[in-house]
Protein backbone atom coordinates (compact mmCIF):
# COMPACT_ATOMS: atom_id res chain seq x y z
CA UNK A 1 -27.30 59.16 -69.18
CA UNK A 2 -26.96 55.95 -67.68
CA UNK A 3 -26.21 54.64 -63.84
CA UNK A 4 -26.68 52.51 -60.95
CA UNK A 5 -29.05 52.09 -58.61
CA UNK A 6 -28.81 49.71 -55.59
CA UNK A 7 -31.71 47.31 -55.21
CA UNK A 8 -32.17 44.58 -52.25
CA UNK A 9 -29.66 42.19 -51.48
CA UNK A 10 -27.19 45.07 -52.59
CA UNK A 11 -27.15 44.47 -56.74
CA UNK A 12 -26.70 47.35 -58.73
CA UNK A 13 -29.25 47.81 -61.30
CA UNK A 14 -28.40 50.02 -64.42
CA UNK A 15 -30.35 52.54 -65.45
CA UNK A 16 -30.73 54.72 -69.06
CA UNK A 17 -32.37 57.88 -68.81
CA UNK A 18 -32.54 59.27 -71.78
CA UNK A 19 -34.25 63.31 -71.62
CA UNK A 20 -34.79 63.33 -67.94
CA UNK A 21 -36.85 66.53 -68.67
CA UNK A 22 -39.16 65.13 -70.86
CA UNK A 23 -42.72 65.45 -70.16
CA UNK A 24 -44.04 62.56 -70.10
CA UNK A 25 -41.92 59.59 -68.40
CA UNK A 26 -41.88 56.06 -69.92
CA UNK A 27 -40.20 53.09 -67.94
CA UNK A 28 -39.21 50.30 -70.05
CA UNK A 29 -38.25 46.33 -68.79
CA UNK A 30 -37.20 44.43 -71.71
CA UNK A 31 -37.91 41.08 -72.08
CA UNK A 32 -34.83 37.56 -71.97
CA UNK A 33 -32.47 36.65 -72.32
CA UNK A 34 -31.71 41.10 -73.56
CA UNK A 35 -31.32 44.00 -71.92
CA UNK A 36 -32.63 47.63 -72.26
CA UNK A 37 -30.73 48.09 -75.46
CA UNK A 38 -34.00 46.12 -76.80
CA UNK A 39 -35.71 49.18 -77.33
CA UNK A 40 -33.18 51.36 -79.17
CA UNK A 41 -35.25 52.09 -81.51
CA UNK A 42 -37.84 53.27 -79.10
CA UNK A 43 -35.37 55.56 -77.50
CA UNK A 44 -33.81 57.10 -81.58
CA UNK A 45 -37.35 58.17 -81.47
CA UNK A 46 -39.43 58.99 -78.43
CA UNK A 47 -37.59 61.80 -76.63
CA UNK A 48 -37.45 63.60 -79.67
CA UNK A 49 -40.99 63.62 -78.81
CA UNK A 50 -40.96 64.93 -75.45
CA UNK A 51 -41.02 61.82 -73.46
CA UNK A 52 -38.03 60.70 -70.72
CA UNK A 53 -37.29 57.35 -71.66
CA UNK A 54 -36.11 55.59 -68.87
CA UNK A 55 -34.99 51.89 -68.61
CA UNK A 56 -33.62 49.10 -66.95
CA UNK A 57 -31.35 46.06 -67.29
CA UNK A 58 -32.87 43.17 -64.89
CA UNK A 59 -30.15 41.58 -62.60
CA UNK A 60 -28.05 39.43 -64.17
CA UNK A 61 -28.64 40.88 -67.57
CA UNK A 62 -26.76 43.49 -69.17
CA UNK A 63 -24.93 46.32 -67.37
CA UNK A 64 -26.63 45.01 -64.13
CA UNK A 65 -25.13 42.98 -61.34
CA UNK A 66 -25.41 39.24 -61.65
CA UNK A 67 -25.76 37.53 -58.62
CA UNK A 68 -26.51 33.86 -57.95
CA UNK A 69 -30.40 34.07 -56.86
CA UNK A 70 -33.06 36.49 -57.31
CA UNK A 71 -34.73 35.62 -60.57
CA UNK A 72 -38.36 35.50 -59.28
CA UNK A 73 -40.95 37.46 -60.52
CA UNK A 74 -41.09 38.60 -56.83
CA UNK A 75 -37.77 40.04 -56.93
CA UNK A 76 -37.46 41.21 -60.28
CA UNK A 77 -40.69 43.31 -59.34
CA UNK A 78 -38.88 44.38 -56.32
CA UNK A 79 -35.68 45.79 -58.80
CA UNK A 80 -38.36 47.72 -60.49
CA UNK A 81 -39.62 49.54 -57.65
CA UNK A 82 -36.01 50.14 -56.16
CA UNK A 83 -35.81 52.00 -59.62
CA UNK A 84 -39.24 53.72 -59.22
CA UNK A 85 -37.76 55.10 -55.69
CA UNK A 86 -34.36 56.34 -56.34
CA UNK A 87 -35.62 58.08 -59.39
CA UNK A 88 -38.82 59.56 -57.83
CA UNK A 89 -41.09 58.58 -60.49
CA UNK A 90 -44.75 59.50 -60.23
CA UNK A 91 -47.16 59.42 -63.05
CA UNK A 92 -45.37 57.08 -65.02
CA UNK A 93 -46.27 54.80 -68.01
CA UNK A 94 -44.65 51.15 -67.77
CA UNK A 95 -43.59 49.49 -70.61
CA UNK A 96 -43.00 45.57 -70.76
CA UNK A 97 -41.41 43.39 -73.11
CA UNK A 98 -41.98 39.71 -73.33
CA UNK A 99 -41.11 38.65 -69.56
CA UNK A 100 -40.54 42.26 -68.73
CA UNK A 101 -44.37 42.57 -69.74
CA UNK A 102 -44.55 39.55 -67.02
CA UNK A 103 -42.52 41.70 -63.86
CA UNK A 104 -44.54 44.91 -65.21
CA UNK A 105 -47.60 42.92 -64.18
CA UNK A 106 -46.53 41.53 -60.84
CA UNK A 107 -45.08 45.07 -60.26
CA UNK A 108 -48.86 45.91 -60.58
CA UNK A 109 -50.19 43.40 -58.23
CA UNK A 110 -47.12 43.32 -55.52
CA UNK A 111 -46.81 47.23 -55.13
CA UNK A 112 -50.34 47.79 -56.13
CA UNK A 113 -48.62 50.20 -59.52
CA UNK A 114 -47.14 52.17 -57.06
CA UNK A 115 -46.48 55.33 -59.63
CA UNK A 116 -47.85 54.06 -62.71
CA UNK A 117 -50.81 55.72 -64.54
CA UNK A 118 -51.08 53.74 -67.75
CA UNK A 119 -49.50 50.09 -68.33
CA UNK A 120 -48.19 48.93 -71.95
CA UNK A 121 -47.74 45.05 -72.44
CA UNK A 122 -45.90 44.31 -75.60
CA UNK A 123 -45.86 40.57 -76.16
CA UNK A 124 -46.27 39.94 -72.32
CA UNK A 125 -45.39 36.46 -71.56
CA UNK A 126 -48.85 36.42 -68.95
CA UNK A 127 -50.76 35.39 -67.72
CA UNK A 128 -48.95 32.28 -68.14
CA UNK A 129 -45.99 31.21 -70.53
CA UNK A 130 -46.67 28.06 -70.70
CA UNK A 131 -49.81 25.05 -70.91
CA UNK A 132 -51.12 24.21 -67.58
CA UNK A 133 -54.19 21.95 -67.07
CA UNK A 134 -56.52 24.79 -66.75
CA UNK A 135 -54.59 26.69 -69.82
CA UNK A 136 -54.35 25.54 -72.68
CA UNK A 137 -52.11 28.35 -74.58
CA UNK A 138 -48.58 29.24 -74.43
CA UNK A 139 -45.75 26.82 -74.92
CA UNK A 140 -45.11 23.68 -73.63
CA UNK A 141 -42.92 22.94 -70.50
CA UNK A 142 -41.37 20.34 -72.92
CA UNK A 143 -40.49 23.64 -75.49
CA UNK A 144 -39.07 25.79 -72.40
CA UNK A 145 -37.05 22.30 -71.06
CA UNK A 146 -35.71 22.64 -74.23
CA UNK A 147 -34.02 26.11 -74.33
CA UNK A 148 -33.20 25.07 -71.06
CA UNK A 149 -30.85 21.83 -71.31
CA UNK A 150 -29.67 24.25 -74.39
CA UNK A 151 -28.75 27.53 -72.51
CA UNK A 152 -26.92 24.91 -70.19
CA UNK A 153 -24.96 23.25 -73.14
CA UNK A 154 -24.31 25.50 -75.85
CA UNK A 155 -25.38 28.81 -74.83
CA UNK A 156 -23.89 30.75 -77.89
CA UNK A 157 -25.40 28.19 -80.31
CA UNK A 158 -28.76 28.40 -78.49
CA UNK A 159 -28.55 32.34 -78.78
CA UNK A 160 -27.81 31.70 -82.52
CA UNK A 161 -30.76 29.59 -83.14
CA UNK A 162 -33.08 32.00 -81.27
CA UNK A 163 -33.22 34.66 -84.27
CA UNK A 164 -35.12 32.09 -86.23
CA UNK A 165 -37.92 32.24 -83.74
CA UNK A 166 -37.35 35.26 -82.33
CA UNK A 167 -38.24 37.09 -85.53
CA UNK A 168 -41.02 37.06 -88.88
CA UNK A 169 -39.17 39.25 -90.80
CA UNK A 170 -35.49 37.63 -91.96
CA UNK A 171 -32.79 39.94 -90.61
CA UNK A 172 -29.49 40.97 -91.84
CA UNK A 173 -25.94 39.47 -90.35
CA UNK A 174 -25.96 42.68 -88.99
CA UNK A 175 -28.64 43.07 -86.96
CA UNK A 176 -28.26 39.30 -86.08
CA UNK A 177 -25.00 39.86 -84.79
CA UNK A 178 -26.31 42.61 -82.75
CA UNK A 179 -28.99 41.26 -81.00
CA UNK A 180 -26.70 38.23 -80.58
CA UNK A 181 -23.69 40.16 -79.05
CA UNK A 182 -26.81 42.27 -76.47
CA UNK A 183 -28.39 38.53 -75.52
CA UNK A 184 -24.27 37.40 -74.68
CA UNK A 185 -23.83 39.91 -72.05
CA UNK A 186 -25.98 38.24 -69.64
CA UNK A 187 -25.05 35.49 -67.39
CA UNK A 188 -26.12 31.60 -68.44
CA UNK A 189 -27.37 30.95 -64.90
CA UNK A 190 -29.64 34.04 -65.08
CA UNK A 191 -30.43 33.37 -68.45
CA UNK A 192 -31.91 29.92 -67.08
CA UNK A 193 -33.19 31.24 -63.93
CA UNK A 194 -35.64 33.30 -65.38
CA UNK A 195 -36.51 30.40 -67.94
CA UNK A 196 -37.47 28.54 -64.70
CA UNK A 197 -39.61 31.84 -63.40
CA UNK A 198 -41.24 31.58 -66.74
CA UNK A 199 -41.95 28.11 -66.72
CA UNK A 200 -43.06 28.10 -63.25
CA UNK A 201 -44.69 31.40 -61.99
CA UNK A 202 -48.02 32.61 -63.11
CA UNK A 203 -49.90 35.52 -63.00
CA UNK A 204 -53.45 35.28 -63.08
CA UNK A 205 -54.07 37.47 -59.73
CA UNK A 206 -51.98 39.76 -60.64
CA UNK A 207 -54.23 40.94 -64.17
CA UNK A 208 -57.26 40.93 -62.12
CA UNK A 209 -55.49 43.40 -59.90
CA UNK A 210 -54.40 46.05 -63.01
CA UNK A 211 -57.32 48.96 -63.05
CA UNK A 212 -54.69 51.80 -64.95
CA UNK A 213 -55.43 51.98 -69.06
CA UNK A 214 -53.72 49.60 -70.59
CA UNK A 215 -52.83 48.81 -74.19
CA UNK A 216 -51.87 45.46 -75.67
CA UNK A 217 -49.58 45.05 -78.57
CA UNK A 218 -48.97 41.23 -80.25
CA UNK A 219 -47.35 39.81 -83.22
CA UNK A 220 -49.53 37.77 -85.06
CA UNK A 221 -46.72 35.51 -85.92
CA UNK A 222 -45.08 35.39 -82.68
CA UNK A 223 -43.35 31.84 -81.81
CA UNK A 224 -42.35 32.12 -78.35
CA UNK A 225 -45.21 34.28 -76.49
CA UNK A 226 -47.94 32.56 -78.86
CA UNK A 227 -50.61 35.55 -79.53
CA UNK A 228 -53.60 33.53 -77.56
CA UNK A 229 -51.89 35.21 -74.50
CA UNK A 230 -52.61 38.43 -75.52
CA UNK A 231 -56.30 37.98 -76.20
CA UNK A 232 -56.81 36.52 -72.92
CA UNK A 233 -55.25 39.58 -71.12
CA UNK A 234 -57.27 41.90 -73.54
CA UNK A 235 -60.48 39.96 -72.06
CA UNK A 236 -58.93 40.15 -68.33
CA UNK A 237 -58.17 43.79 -68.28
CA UNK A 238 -61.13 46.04 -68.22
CA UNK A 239 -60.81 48.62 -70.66
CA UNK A 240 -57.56 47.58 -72.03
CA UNK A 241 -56.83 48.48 -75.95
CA UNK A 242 -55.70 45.44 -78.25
CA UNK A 243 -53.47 45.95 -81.41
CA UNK A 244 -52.21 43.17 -83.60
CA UNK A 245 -49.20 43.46 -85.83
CA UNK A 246 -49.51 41.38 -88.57
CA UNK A 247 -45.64 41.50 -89.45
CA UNK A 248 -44.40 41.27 -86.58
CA UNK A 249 -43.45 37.89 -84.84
CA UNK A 250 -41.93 38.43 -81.11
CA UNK A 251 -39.84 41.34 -82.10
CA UNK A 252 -41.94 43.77 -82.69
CA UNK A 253 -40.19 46.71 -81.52
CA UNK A 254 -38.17 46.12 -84.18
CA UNK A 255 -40.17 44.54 -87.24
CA UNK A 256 -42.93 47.62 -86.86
CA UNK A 257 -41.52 50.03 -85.11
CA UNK A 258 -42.86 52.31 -86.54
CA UNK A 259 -46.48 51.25 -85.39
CA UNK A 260 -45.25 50.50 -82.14
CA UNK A 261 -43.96 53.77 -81.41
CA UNK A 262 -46.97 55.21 -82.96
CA UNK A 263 -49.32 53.46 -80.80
CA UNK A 264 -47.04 54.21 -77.80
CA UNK A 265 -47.23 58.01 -78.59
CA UNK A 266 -50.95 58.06 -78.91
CA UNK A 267 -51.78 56.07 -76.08
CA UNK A 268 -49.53 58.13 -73.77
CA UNK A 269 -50.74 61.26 -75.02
């Protein structure tokens, strides 16, 4: 079932809900330059399971409204919860992709996880995407100038090129056309204004503020959210549960899905 629900500044975000009777309710925010189709293979699986699968394309991805401004983590975060209130959710488990691992956590510190009970952070681009003085891991601004000055020239091409470091495992024309045709729907300017969020916003505060179990999965071969990132939020997070996939690079809800959903299942449950 999908639809819309109106956020702040009056943009329609889209919504799949997918067995609203399930049991147990997961809310997923996929990660750029996609949408929520991302974690198809998530959703083939999990309600079969008893869980409601429920997510979201961020503004100006996707089915969503794309409107000139609004790609801070502050406002993203503020989409989420417009979600979290028309729906009613309570008891929730968020689920974040890449920088939809990023809003997930500023979702936590801004609304304090209003509704969440457990947090899962797969290849969360936190606390910080890129090198900073006092960080040394991530990418360089240099690497995200890059994608940058190429979203602004050759968008297509730059979508193109992004399989090669967007996954380990080599991937059919197929697939490669699909994820290519999911990454087109968005706009360019939000595909670059959330580049610039990335590059600019961190999220150090934010971790410290997460006290709901979390678990952490990573790609060891992961090129774009480089897997230091995770085991600094594994040592920030009290508590929080680890797992490395060591065939995986970013896309690992594809390249082990299996695992991923199996680790999703038992964690929830």
């Amino acid at each position: 079932m999908g639809y819309f629900v109106e956020a702040k500044q009056d943009v329609k975000i889209f919504v799949e809900d997918v067995n609203p009777a399930g049991e147990h309710t997961l809310l997923f925010i996929h990660g750029w330059p996609a949408d929520h189709r991302l974690f198809e293979y998530q959703f083939n699986v999990l309600p079969a399971m008893g869980f409601r699968c429920v997510a979201i394309d961020l503004r100006g991805f996707g089915h969503s409204d794309k409107p000139w401004e609004g790609y801070s983590y502050d406002c993203l975060a503020d989409d989420v919860r417009s979600v979290v209130d028309a729906l009613h959710l309570r008891n929730f488990t968020l689920v974040g992709h890449s920088v939809g691992g990023a809003i997930s956590i500023r979702y936590m510190g801004r609304h304090g996880g209003h509704g969440v009970s457990k947090l899962i952070l797969l290849a969360a681009a936190a606390p910080s995407f890129v090198q900073r003085l006092d960080f040394p891991y991530g990418l360089s601004k240099d690497d995200v100038d890059r994608l940058i000055e190429a979203t602004e020239n050759d968008r297509p091409k730059m979508l193109r090129d992004l399989n090669g470091m967007f996954f380990f495992r080599n991937i059919g024309e197929p697939f490669a056309d699909w994820f290519f045709q999911i990454n087109l729907l968005a706009a360019g300017y939000s595909t670059t204004a959330v580049l610039v969020s990335l590059r600019e916003e961190t999220l150090f505060g934010d971790v410290a503020s997460i006290r709901v179990p979390t678990l952490i999965l990573q790609g060891v071969h992961d090129e774009i959210v480089k897997p230091q990132l995770a085991a600094v939020l594994h040592k920030s997070i009290p508590g929080s549960k680890l797992v490395w996939l060591g065939d995986s690079g970013h896309g690992l809800f594809w390249e082990q899905k299996e695992k991923v959903n199996e680790e999703i299942i038992g964690f929830v449950c």
